[in-house]
Amino acid sequence: MDVFLRGLLLFAAAAWTSGLDGQLTFVAELSSKPAQKLSKYGWYGNVRLQRFHIPEETAVARWTFTVTRANSFYCGQHNVTVYIRWGAPPVINPTGSVFPNGTLWNPSLSLILPVTSQNSTTFNLSDPAPGDWFVAAHLPEDDGRIEQKGFPSCTYFFQPQLSVRRAVDTPVLQQDAFLTQTASFEQPARLKLFVPEFASSLSVSVRGCSSGEAAESGTCSLLLRLGSDFLLRHPVTVNCSGMSCSASLLNPPWDTWLRVVVESSQVNRSVTFGITWSYTEGCKPKSVGLEGGDDFKKPQNNNSSQTNSTEVSNHFSSANKSSGLPSSLMMSACVWSVPVLYEEVDVLSLRFTATNGPNVSVTDAHPTLLTYPLQTQATGGTLNLRLTLNTTDVVLDNSSSVVACFSPFAPVLQLNHSQPCRTALFGGYGVAVNSSVPKAVLRLPFPQSALWYLTLQLHCNSSSCGNTSVVSVLPELSVSACVEDCGSYGECRLLRSYSYLYAACVCKAGWKGWGCTDYSSALSYGRQLVSTLLLTLSNLSFLPAIVVAIRRFYITEASVYCFTMFFSTFYHACDQPGVAVWCIMDYDALQYCDFLGSVCSIWVTILCMARIRDIAKYTLFMLGALLIAMSMQLDRKGLWNMLGPILCAILLMASTWVYRGVRRRRCYPPSWKRWVLYLIPGLCCALVGVCLYIFAETEDNYYYTHSLWHILVASCVVFLLPPKEKHREALGWSRGFSWSWSWRPRICGYTLCESSKEELYTVT
């Protein structure tokens, strides 16, 4: 849980100005996250993601990253990589894999923290952008070694903290009104202005500088900064060295507050100046698709436009009926805005549709504008934009194309091939479609939370497009959890960082990348088939153990081995990473039965070696199976779920063997052949198998090391099963049991009964 320590510590920051000048008041706030265990990077699910919120008018933000090693033994030096991004989780690529086609992403700021036992690093950021900031951390790339849960390993914990210092009474710049301020190197002047919607440009001017020194009076030694710091995108900075200076922004962000910071470029010198600003309002878009008196309707196809009212249809000229573009708007509008329907489909699944039909009309006279609001809860998915040019009705020549610009916070209304698709403070994404390439796809993983604008315009290389002045384009914009659902060799998984949801692909069969499309290290189909056959057919090595158990009349033990062989075979047939997969039931059920059968097989084998009485042995069989089933349900991959039953069974077996050895005054089992030919080889098989299982398994060699584990465990059972007990008949029943009831009492002496009972349970 996010812990906020909002203090009432007030930092006095003197900013003496004349006239309306006052004293800025700063407050400090602290946000801390609990420590989380770091993992080696294999996919995005191994990343520890944290979200912080920076309030408006924050002057300085300071992150403190603390990495602590949990264990005391020496682990060497490890590098922890930390990423920071504003507005959405950072998109990372530590493995250097290939992204899917049409996928664009911007790198995030990364920090490398070398850690031996403990490391604490601070990172300061002046004038950060307000909103959500995301911090991600992970250990180096996974080496592929499979670590068994419960064994000691090098464990590191990561804890980030954020402290901010923000102003609570920042002066507001009014349009075309001068405000006198004083700035120094240590105490810059902080102001803010509100940029209205439809502003095409703005300008901030500084003039009337005075430093109090006659020799340098009227000279501005100031630095003027517009905007906030987004780490990889810094504010617009102008160095004022003359009598006056100004900073201009083309296509500034709409409907938002803009930070203005002025500071002296010389140490120990204060400068008094006057500052003002103004903006130019571009054309306001005219909406098409919904009128003020219309009821809200579902989007309609262009083919159904004839069902609209006569009043609306009269606005269409005969030349533009197929495009759905009113002729009045073509003549008067400087931009055509199309209303968009926002629809939530599922978790991290959104769909945007134009209200007047799926197709929109695009002309060469003015751009067509569509607006897509993207909330914070949708930033954990992938933004998909697909443009399709309708070439059925109108065919463009090779020199004509539809140019599109997809930008956040403000649209780009001047579209051509020479100007870049970017606004004053943010970059955009440009695409184009034409008759030779009628489709274009753009994918943005983890898009920023903003109001996104899509601008479309028909562009012709000649001065006029001729008869083709209006074309139809199908814009499809949606948010999905993963890119193309991770394809055939990946699985899209929903992840959570406290209340924030995001999704990522986990790849299989050697495929990698953001959408599991990088096949540079993919397993071939032949290798996948060999892996499946080895892991499944190696379980047939339990057949000799089953035969030996039946021949020695250990029917219960043989049934447990059959259970283990069956479910281990089909579990590994279902657990394969590639396409050679066969699941006869739910994966979780197969895994549970495989783990349960494996531990129960070891349990019954060791109890059988103890050679205890039947009633005690079968009671322990049942009791142990119930306890093992319970522990498997709690944590089936835990270390003590396997070690606990094994140690208890070994302790019981050792106790019975020691008791018989002391009673008979000789080693038990007494035969040296039993030790040399059976027990020692069985123990060696068990020891080698355990070492392979714990220390040697990796993701690359898993299919043959784990197959060898199956063979060694089954061979161990063949060697360790004790010989057939004397006086044991078919079906495993001891002598003295009869299927018929006899009511005649058995008369014997006390000594005779005891000697018979001893003979019945004596083991040779």
mmCIF file with all atom_site columns, N, CA and C in Angstrom, residues 469-501:
data_model
loop_
_atom_site.group_PDB
_atom_site.id
_atom_site.type_symbol
_atom_site.label_atom_id
_atom_site.label_alt_id
_atom_site.label_comp_id
_atom_site.label_asym_id
_atom_site.label_entity_id
_atom_site.label_seq_id
_atom_site.pdbx_PDB_ins_code
_atom_site.Cartn_x
_atom_site.Cartn_y
_atom_site.Cartn_z
_atom_site.occupancy
_atom_site.B_iso_or_equiv
_atom_site.pdbx_formal_charge
_atom_site.auth_seq_id
_atom_site.auth_comp_id
_atom_site.auth_asym_id
_atom_site.auth_atom_id
_atom_site.pdbx_PDB_model_num
ATOM 1  N N  . SER A 1 469 ? -10.920 14.483  -54.941 1.00 0.00 ? 469 SER A N  1
ATOM 2  C CA . SER A 1 469 ? -10.769 15.449  -53.856 1.00 0.00 ? 469 SER A CA 1
ATOM 3  C C  . SER A 1 469 ? -11.236 14.903  -52.524 1.00 0.00 ? 469 SER A C  1
ATOM 4  N N  . VAL A 1 470 ? -11.979 13.800  -52.524 1.00 0.00 ? 470 VAL A N  1
ATOM 5  C CA . VAL A 1 470 ? -12.494 13.193  -51.297 1.00 0.00 ? 470 VAL A CA 1
ATOM 6  C C  . VAL A 1 470 ? -12.282 11.687  -51.394 1.00 0.00 ? 470 VAL A C  1
ATOM 7  N N  . VAL A 1 471 ? -11.685 11.114  -50.358 1.00 0.00 ? 471 VAL A N  1
ATOM 8  C CA . VAL A 1 471 ? -11.512 9.663   -50.277 1.00 0.00 ? 471 VAL A CA 1
ATOM 9  C C  . VAL A 1 471 ? -12.077 9.189   -48.953 1.00 0.00 ? 471 VAL A C  1
ATOM 10 N N  . SER A 1 472 ? -12.293 7.907   -48.856 1.00 0.00 ? 472 SER A N  1
ATOM 11 C CA . SER A 1 472 ? -12.851 7.301   -47.651 1.00 0.00 ? 472 SER A CA 1
ATOM 12 C C  . SER A 1 472 ? -11.789 6.431   -46.989 1.00 0.00 ? 472 SER A C  1
ATOM 13 N N  . VAL A 1 473 ? -11.615 6.628   -45.697 1.00 0.00 ? 473 VAL A N  1
ATOM 14 C CA . VAL A 1 473 ? -10.612 5.893   -44.916 1.00 0.00 ? 473 VAL A CA 1
ATOM 15 C C  . VAL A 1 473 ? -11.309 5.271   -43.708 1.00 0.00 ? 473 VAL A C  1
ATOM 16 N N  . LEU A 1 474 ? -10.935 4.034   -43.406 1.00 0.00 ? 474 LEU A N  1
ATOM 17 C CA . LEU A 1 474 ? -11.469 3.326   -42.244 1.00 0.00 ? 474 LEU A CA 1
ATOM 18 C C  . LEU A 1 474 ? -10.438 3.360   -41.128 1.00 0.00 ? 474 LEU A C  1
ATOM 19 N N  . PRO A 1 475 ? -10.600 4.230   -40.112 1.00 0.00 ? 475 PRO A N  1
ATOM 20 C CA . PRO A 1 475 ? -9.689  4.228   -38.960 1.00 0.00 ? 475 PRO A CA 1
ATOM 21 C C  . PRO A 1 475 ? -10.214 3.300   -37.859 1.00 0.00 ? 475 PRO A C  1
ATOM 22 N N  . GLU A 1 476 ? -9.403  2.363   -37.448 1.00 0.00 ? 476 GLU A N  1
ATOM 23 C CA . GLU A 1 476 ? -9.774  1.433   -36.383 1.00 0.00 ? 476 GLU A CA 1
ATOM 24 C C  . GLU A 1 476 ? -8.775  1.605   -35.247 1.00 0.00 ? 476 GLU A C  1
ATOM 25 N N  . LEU A 1 477 ? -9.257  2.060   -34.113 1.00 0.00 ? 477 LEU A N  1
ATOM 26 C CA . LEU A 1 477 ? -8.398  2.250   -32.948 1.00 0.00 ? 477 LEU A CA 1
ATOM 27 C C  . LEU A 1 477 ? -8.975  1.467   -31.784 1.00 0.00 ? 477 LEU A C  1
ATOM 28 N N  . SER A 1 478 ? -8.124  0.714   -31.125 1.00 0.00 ? 478 SER A N  1
ATOM 29 C CA . SER A 1 478 ? -8.550  -0.119  -30.005 1.00 0.00 ? 478 SER A CA 1
ATOM 30 C C  . SER A 1 478 ? -7.386  -0.282  -29.038 1.00 0.00 ? 478 SER A C  1
ATOM 31 N N  . VAL A 1 479 ? -7.727  -0.721  -27.844 1.00 0.00 ? 479 VAL A N  1
ATOM 32 C CA . VAL A 1 479 ? -6.736  -1.057  -26.820 1.00 0.00 ? 479 VAL A CA 1
ATOM 33 C C  . VAL A 1 479 ? -6.923  -2.524  -26.483 1.00 0.00 ? 479 VAL A C  1
ATOM 34 N N  . SER A 1 480 ? -5.873  -3.297  -26.623 1.00 0.00 ? 480 SER A N  1
ATOM 35 C CA . SER A 1 480 ? -5.890  -4.718  -26.284 1.00 0.00 ? 480 SER A CA 1
ATOM 36 C C  . SER A 1 480 ? -4.857  -4.988  -25.210 1.00 0.00 ? 480 SER A C  1
ATOM 37 N N  . ALA A 1 481 ? -5.004  -6.114  -24.542 1.00 0.00 ? 481 ALA A N  1
ATOM 38 C CA . ALA A 1 481 ? -4.073  -6.439  -23.462 1.00 0.00 ? 481 ALA A CA 1
ATOM 39 C C  . ALA A 1 481 ? -2.663  -6.668  -23.992 1.00 0.00 ? 481 ALA A C  1
ATOM 40 N N  . CYS A 1 482 ? -2.537  -7.442  -25.074 1.00 0.00 ? 482 CYS A N  1
ATOM 41 C CA . CYS A 1 482 ? -1.232  -7.763  -25.633 1.00 0.00 ? 482 CYS A CA 1
ATOM 42 C C  . CYS A 1 482 ? -1.273  -7.587  -27.146 1.00 0.00 ? 482 CYS A C  1
ATOM 43 N N  . VAL A 1 483 ? -0.115  -7.632  -27.756 1.00 0.00 ? 483 VAL A N  1
ATOM 44 C CA . VAL A 1 483 ? 0.005   -7.500  -29.206 1.00 0.00 ? 483 VAL A CA 1
ATOM 45 C C  . VAL A 1 483 ? -0.434  -8.799  -29.858 1.00 0.00 ? 483 VAL A C  1
ATOM 46 N N  . GLU A 1 484 ? -1.531  -8.755  -30.617 1.00 0.00 ? 484 GLU A N  1
ATOM 47 C CA . GLU A 1 484 ? -2.040  -9.920  -31.344 1.00 0.00 ? 484 GLU A CA 1
ATOM 48 C C  . GLU A 1 484 ? -2.172  -11.145 -30.441 1.00 0.00 ? 484 GLU A C  1
ATOM 49 N N  . ASP A 1 485 ? -2.525  -10.886 -29.175 1.00 0.00 ? 485 ASP A N  1
ATOM 50 C CA . ASP A 1 485 ? -2.732  -11.962 -28.200 1.00 0.00 ? 485 ASP A CA 1
ATOM 51 C C  . ASP A 1 485 ? -1.510  -12.870 -28.080 1.00 0.00 ? 485 ASP A C  1
ATOM 52 N N  . CYS A 1 486 ? -0.318  -12.312 -28.320 1.00 0.00 ? 486 CYS A N  1
ATOM 53 C CA . CYS A 1 486 ? 0.974   -12.986 -28.153 1.00 0.00 ? 486 CYS A CA 1
ATOM 54 C C  . CYS A 1 486 ? 1.217   -14.099 -29.169 1.00 0.00 ? 486 CYS A C  1
ATOM 55 N N  . GLY A 1 487 ? 0.361   -14.265 -30.165 1.00 0.00 ? 487 GLY A N  1
ATOM 56 C CA . GLY A 1 487 ? 0.613   -15.239 -31.216 1.00 0.00 ? 487 GLY A CA 1
ATOM 57 C C  . GLY A 1 487 ? 0.455   -16.673 -30.761 1.00 0.00 ? 487 GLY A C  1
ATOM 58 N N  . SER A 1 488 ? 1.004   -17.595 -31.577 1.00 0.00 ? 488 SER A N  1
ATOM 59 C CA . SER A 1 488 ? 0.870   -19.030 -31.309 1.00 0.00 ? 488 SER A CA 1
ATOM 60 C C  . SER A 1 488 ? 1.856   -19.530 -30.269 1.00 0.00 ? 488 SER A C  1
ATOM 61 N N  . TYR A 1 489 ? 2.943   -18.804 -30.053 1.00 0.00 ? 489 TYR A N  1
ATOM 62 C CA . TYR A 1 489 ? 3.978   -19.271 -29.135 1.00 0.00 ? 489 TYR A CA 1
ATOM 63 C C  . TYR A 1 489 ? 4.087   -18.364 -27.909 1.00 0.00 ? 489 TYR A C  1
ATOM 64 N N  . GLY A 1 490 ? 2.983   -17.805 -27.486 1.00 0.00 ? 490 GLY A N  1
ATOM 65 C CA . GLY A 1 490 ? 2.981   -16.964 -26.300 1.00 0.00 ? 490 GLY A CA 1
ATOM 66 C C  . GLY A 1 490 ? 1.642   -16.989 -25.604 1.00 0.00 ? 490 GLY A C  1
ATOM 67 N N  . GLU A 1 491 ? 1.632   -16.486 -24.410 1.00 0.00 ? 491 GLU A N  1
ATOM 68 C CA . GLU A 1 491 ? 0.418   -16.417 -23.602 1.00 0.00 ? 491 GLU A CA 1
ATOM 69 C C  . GLU A 1 491 ? 0.330   -15.033 -22.986 1.00 0.00 ? 491 GLU A C  1
ATOM 70 N N  . CYS A 1 492 ? -0.801  -14.378 -23.168 1.00 0.00 ? 492 CYS A N  1
ATOM 71 C CA . CYS A 1 492 ? -1.017  -13.049 -22.612 1.00 0.00 ? 492 CYS A CA 1
ATOM 72 C C  . CYS A 1 492 ? -1.483  -13.184 -21.167 1.00 0.00 ? 492 CYS A C  1
ATOM 73 N N  . ARG A 1 493 ? -0.753  -12.584 -20.263 1.00 0.00 ? 493 ARG A N  1
ATOM 74 C CA . ARG A 1 493 ? -1.065  -12.695 -18.838 1.00 0.00 ? 493 ARG A CA 1
ATOM 75 C C  . ARG A 1 493 ? -1.346  -11.312 -18.265 1.00 0.00 ? 493 ARG A C  1
ATOM 76 N N  . LEU A 1 494 ? -2.346  -11.259 -17.432 1.00 0.00 ? 494 LEU A N  1
ATOM 77 C CA . LEU A 1 494 ? -2.731  -10.024 -16.757 1.00 0.00 ? 494 LEU A CA 1
ATOM 78 C C  . LEU A 1 494 ? -1.948  -9.903  -15.464 1.00 0.00 ? 494 LEU A C  1
ATOM 79 N N  . LEU A 1 495 ? -1.254  -8.801  -15.284 1.00 0.00 ? 495 LEU A N  1
ATOM 80 C CA . LEU A 1 495 ? -0.417  -8.557  -14.114 1.00 0.00 ? 495 LEU A CA 1
ATOM 81 C C  . LEU A 1 495 ? -1.014  -7.417  -13.302 1.00 0.00 ? 495 LEU A C  1
ATOM 82 N N  . ARG A 1 496 ? -0.593  -7.345  -12.042 1.00 0.00 ? 496 ARG A N  1
ATOM 83 C CA . ARG A 1 496 ? -1.151  -6.326  -11.142 1.00 0.00 ? 496 ARG A CA 1
ATOM 84 C C  . ARG A 1 496 ? -0.061  -5.788  -10.233 1.00 0.00 ? 496 ARG A C  1
ATOM 85 N N  . SER A 1 497 ? -0.025  -4.476  -10.140 1.00 0.00 ? 497 SER A N  1
ATOM 86 C CA . SER A 1 497 ? 0.810   -3.796  -9.166  1.00 0.00 ? 497 SER A CA 1
ATOM 87 C C  . SER A 1 497 ? -0.122  -2.983  -8.272  1.00 0.00 ? 497 SER A C  1
ATOM 88 N N  . TYR A 1 498 ? -0.500  -3.589  -7.142  1.00 0.00 ? 498 TYR A N  1
ATOM 89 C CA . TYR A 1 498 ? -1.513  -3.013  -6.264  1.00 0.00 ? 498 TYR A CA 1
ATOM 90 C C  . TYR A 1 498 ? -2.816  -2.858  -7.046  1.00 0.00 ? 498 TYR A C  1
ATOM 91 N N  . SER A 1 499 ? -3.320  -1.668  -7.246  1.00 0.00 ? 499 SER A N  1
ATOM 92 C CA . SER A 1 499 ? -4.590  -1.506  -7.958  1.00 0.00 ? 499 SER A CA 1
ATOM 93 C C  . SER A 1 499 ? -4.411  -1.277  -9.454  1.00 0.00 ? 499 SER A C  1
ATOM 94 N N  . TYR A 1 500 ? -3.184  -1.217  -9.925  1.00 0.00 ? 500 TYR A N  1
ATOM 95 C CA . TYR A 1 500 ? -2.918  -0.948  -11.339 1.00 0.00 ? 500 TYR A CA 1
ATOM 96 C C  . TYR A 1 500 ? -2.771  -2.267  -12.093 1.00 0.00 ? 500 TYR A C  1
ATOM 97 N N  . LEU A 1 501 ? -3.488  -2.395  -13.213 1.00 0.00 ? 501 LEU A N  1
ATOM 98 C CA . LEU A 1 501 ? -3.455  -3.610  -14.023 1.00 0.00 ? 501 LEU A CA 1
ATOM 99 C C  . LEU A 1 501 ? -2.691  -3.342  -15.317 1.00 0.00 ? 501 LEU A C  1
#
